[in-house]
PDB file of N, CA and C in Angstrom:
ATOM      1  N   UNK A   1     208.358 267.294 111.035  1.00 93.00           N
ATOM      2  CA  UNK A   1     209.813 267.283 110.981  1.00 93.00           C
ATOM      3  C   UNK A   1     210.303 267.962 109.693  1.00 93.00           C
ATOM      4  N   UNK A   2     209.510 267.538 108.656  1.00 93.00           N
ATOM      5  CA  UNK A   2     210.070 268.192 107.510  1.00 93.00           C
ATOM      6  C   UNK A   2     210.279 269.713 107.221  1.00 93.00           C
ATOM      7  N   UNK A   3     208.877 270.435 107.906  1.00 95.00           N
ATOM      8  CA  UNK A   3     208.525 271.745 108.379  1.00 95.00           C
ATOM      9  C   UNK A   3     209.356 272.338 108.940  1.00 95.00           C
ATOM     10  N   UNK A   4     210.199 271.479 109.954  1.00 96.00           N
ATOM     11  CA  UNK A   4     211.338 272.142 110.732  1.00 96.00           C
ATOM     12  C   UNK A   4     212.663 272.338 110.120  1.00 96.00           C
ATOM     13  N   UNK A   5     212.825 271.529 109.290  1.00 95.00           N
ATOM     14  CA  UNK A   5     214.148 271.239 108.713  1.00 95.00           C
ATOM     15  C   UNK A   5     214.004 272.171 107.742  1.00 95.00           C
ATOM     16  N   UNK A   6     213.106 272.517 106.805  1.00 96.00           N
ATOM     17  CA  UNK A   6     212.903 273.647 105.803  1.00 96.00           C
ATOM     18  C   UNK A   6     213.052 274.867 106.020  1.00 96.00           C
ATOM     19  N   UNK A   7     212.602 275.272 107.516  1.00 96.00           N
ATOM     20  CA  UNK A   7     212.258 276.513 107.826  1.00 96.00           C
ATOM     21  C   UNK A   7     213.239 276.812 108.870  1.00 96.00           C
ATOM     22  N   UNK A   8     214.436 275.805 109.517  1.00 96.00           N
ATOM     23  CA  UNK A   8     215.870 275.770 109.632  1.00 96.00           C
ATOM     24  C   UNK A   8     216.476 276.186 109.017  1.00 96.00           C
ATOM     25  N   UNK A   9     216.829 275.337 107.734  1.00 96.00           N
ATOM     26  CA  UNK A   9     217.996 276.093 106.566  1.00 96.00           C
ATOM     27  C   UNK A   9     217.386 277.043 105.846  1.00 96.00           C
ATOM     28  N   UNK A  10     216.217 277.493 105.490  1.00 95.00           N
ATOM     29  CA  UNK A  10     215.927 279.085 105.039  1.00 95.00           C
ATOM     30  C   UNK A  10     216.304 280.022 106.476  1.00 95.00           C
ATOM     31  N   UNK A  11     216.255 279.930 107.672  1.00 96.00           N
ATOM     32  CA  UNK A  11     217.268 280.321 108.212  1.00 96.00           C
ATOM     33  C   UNK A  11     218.552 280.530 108.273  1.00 96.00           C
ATOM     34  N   UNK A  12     219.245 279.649 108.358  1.00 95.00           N
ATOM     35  CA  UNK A  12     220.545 279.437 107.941  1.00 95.00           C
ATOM     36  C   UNK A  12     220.743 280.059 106.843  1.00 95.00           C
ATOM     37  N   UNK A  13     220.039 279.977 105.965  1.00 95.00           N
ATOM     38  CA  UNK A  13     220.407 280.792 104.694  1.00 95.00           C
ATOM     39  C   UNK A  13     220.456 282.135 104.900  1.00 95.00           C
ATOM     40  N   UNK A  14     219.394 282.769 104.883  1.00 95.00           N
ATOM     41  CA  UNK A  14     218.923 284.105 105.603  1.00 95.00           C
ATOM     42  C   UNK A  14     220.456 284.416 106.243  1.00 95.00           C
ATOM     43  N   UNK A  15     220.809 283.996 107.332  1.00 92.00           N
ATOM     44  CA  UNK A  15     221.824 284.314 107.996  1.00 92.00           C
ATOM     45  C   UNK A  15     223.186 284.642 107.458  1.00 92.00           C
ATOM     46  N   UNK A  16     223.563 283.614 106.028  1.00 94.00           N
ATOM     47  CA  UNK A  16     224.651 283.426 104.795  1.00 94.00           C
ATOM     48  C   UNK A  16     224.577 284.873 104.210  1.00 94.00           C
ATOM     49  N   UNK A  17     222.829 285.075 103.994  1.00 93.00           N
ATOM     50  CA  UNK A  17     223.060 286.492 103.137  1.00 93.00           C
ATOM     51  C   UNK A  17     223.203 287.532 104.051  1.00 93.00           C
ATOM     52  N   UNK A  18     222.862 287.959 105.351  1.00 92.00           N
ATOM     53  CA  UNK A  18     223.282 288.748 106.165  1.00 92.00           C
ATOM     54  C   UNK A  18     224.833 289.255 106.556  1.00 92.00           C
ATOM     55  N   UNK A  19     225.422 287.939 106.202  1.00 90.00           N
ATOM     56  CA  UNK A  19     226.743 288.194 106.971  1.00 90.00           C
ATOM     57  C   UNK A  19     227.502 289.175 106.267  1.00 90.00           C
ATOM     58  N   UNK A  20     228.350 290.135 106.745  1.00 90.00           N
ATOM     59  CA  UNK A  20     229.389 290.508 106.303  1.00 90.00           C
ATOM     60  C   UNK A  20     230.821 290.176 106.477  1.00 90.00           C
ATOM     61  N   UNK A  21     230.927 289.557 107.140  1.00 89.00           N
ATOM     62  CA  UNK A  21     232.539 288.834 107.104  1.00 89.00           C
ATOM     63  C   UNK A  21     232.362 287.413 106.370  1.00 89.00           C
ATOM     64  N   UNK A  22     233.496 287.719 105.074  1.00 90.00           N
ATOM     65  CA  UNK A  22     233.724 286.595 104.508  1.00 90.00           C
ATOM     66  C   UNK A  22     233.727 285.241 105.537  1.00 90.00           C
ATOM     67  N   UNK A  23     235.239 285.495 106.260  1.00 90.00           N
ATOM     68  CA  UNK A  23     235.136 284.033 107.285  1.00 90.00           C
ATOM     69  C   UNK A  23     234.361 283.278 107.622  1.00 90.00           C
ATOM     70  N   UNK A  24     233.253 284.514 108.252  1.00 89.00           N
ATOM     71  CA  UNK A  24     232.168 283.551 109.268  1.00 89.00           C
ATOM     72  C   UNK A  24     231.099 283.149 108.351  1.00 89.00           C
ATOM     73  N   UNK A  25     231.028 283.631 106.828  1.00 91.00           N
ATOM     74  CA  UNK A  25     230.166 282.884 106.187  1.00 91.00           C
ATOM     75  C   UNK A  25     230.493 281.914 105.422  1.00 91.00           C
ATOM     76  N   UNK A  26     231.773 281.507 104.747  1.00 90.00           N
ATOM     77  CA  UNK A  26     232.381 280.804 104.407  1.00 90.00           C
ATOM     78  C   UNK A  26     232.240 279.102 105.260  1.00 90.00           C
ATOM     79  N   UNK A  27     232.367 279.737 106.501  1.00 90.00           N
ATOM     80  CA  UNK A  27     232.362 278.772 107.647  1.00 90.00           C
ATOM     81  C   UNK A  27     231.160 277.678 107.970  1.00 90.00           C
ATOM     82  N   UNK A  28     229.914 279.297 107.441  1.00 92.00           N
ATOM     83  CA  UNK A  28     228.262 278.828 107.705  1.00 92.00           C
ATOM     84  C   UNK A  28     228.413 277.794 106.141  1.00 92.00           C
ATOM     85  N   UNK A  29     229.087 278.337 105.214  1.00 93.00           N
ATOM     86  CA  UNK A  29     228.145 277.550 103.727  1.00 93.00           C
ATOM     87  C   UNK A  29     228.193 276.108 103.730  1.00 93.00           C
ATOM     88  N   UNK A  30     229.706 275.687 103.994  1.00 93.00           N
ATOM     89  CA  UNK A  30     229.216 274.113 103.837  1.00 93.00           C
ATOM     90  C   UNK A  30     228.547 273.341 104.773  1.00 93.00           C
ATOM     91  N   UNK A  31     228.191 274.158 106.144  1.00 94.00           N
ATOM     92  CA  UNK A  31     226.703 272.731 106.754  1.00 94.00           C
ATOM     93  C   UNK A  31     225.374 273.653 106.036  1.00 94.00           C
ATOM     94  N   UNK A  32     225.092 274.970 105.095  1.00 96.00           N
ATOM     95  CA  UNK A  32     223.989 274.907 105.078  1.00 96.00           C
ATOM     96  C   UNK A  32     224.026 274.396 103.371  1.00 96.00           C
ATOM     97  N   UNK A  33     224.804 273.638 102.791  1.00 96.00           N
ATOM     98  CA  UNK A  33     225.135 273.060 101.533  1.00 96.00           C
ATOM     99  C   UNK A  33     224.580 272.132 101.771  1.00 96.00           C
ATOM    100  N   UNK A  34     225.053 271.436 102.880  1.00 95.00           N
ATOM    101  CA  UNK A  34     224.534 270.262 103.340  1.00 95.00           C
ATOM    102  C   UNK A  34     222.979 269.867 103.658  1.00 95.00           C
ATOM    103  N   UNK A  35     222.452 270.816 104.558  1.00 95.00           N
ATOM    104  CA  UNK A  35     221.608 270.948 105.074  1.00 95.00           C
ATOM    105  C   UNK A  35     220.401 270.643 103.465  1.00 95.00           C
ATOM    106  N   UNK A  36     220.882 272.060 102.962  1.00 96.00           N
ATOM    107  CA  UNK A  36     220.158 271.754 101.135  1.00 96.00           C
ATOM    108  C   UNK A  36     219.916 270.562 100.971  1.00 96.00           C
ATOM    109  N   UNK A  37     221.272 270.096 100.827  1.00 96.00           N
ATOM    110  CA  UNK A  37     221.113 268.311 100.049  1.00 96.00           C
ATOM    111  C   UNK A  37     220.398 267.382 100.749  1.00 96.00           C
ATOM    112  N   UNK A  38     220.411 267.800 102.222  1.00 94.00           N
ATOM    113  CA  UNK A  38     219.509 266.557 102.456  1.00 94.00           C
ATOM    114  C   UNK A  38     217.838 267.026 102.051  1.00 94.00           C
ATOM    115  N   UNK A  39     217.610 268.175 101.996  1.00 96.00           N
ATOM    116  CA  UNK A  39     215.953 268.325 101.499  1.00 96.00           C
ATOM    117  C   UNK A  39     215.887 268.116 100.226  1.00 96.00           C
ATOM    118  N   UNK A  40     216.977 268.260  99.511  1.00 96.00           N
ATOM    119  CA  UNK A  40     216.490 267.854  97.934  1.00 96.00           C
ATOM    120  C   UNK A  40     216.904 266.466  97.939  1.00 96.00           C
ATOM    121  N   UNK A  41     217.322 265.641  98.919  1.00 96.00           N
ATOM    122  CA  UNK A  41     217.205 264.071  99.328  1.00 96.00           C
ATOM    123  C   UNK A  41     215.922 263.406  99.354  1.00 96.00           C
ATOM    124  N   UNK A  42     215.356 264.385 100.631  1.00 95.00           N
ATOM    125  CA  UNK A  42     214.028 263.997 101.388  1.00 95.00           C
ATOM    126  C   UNK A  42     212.889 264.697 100.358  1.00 95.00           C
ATOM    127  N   UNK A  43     213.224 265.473  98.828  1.00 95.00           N
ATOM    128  CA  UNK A  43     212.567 265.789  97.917  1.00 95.00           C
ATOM    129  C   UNK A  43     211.484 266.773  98.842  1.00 95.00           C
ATOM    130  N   UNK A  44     212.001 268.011  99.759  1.00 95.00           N
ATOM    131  CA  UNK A  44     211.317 268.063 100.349  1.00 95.00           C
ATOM    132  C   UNK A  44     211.290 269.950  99.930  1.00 95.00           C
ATOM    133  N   UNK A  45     212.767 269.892  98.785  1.00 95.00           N
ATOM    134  CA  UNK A  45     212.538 270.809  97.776  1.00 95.00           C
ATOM    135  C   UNK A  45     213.080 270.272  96.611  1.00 95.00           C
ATOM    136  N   UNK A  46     212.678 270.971  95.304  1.00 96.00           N
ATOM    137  CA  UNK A  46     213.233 270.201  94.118  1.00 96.00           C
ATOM    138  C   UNK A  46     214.799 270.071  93.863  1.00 96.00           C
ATOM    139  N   UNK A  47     215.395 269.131  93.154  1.00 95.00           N
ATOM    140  CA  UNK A  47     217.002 269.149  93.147  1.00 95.00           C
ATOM    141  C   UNK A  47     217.138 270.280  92.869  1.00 95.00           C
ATOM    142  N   UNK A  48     216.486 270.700  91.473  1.00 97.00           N
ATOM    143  CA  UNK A  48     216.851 272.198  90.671  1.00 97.00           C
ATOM    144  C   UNK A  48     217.521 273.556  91.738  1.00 97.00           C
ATOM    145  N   UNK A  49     216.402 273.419  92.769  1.00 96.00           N
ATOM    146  CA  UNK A  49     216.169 274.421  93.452  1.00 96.00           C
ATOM    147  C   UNK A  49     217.399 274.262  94.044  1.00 96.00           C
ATOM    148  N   UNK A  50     217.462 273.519  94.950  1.00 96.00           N
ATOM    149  CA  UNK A  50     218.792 273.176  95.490  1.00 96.00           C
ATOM    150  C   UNK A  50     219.701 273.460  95.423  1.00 96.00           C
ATOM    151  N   UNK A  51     220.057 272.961  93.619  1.00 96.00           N
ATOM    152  CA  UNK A  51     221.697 273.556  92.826  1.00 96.00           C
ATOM    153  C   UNK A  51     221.270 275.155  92.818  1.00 96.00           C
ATOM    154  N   UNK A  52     220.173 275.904  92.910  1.00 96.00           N
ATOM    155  CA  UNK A  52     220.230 277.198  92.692  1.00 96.00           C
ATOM    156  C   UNK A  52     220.817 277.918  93.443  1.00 96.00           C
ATOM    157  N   UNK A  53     219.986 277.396  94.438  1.00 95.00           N
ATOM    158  CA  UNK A  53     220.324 278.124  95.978  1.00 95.00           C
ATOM    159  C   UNK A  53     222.236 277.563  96.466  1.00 95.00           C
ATOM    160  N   UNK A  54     222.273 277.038  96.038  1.00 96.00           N
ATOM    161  CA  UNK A  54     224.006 276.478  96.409  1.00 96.00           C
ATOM    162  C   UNK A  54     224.766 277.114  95.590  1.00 96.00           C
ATOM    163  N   UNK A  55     224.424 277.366  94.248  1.00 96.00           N
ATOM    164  CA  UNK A  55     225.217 278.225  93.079  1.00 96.00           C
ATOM    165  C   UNK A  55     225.138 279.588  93.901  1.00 96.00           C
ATOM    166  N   UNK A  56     223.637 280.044  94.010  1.00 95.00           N
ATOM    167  CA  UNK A  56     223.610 281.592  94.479  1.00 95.00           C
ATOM    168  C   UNK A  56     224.697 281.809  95.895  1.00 95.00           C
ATOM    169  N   UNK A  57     224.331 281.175  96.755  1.00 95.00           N
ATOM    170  CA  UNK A  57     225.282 281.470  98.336  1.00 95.00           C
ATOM    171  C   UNK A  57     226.133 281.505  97.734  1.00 95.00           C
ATOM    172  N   UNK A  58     227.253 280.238  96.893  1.00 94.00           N
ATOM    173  CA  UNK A  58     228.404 280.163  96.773  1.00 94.00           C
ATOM    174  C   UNK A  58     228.518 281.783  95.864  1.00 94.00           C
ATOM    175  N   UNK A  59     228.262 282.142  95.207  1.00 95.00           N
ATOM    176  CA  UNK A  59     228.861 283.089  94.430  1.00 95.00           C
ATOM    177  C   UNK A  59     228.616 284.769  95.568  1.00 95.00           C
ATOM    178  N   UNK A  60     227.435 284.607  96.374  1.00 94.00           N
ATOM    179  CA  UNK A  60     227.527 285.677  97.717  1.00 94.00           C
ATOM    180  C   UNK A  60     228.572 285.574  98.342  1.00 94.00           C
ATOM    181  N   UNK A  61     228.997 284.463  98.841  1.00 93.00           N
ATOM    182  CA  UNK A  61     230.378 284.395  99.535  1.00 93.00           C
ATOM    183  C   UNK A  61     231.258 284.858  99.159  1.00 93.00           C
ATOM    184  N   UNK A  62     231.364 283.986  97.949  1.00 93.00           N
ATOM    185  CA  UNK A  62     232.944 284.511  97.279  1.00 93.00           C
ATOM    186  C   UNK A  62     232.907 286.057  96.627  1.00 93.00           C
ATOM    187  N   UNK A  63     231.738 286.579  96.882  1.00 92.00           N
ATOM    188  CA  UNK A  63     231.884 288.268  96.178  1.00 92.00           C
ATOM    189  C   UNK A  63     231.783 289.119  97.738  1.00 92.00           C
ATOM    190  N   UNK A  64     231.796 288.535  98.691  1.00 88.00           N
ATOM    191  CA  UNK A  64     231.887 289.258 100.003  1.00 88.00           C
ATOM    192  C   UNK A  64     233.790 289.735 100.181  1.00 88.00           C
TER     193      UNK A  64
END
């Protein structure tokens, strides 16, 4: 399960950096924000990592 959920939101992510329309990624960031927090919940990546990857999308978005 954990395997799935990891290799889900590095999807989801993947997909954040693909997009070119602000909207529809804006739209994607906060369930894959979410998605983050629950693996750095389930420690299934480190918090650190977490805030990285949430700092990085957020600042892709908002420069789209």
């Amino acid at each position: 399960m954990n395997r799935y959920q990891h290799k889900t939101t590095r999807n989801a992510i993947k997909a954040i950096r693909l997009a070119t329309d602000k909207n529809e990624a804006s739209e994607k960031l906060s369930s894959v924000i979410s998605m983050i927090d629950k693996l750095a919940k389930k420690n299934i990546i480190h918090a650190n990592k977490a805030s990285n990857l949430k700092s990085k999308l957020t600042k892709h978005v908002a420069a789209l």
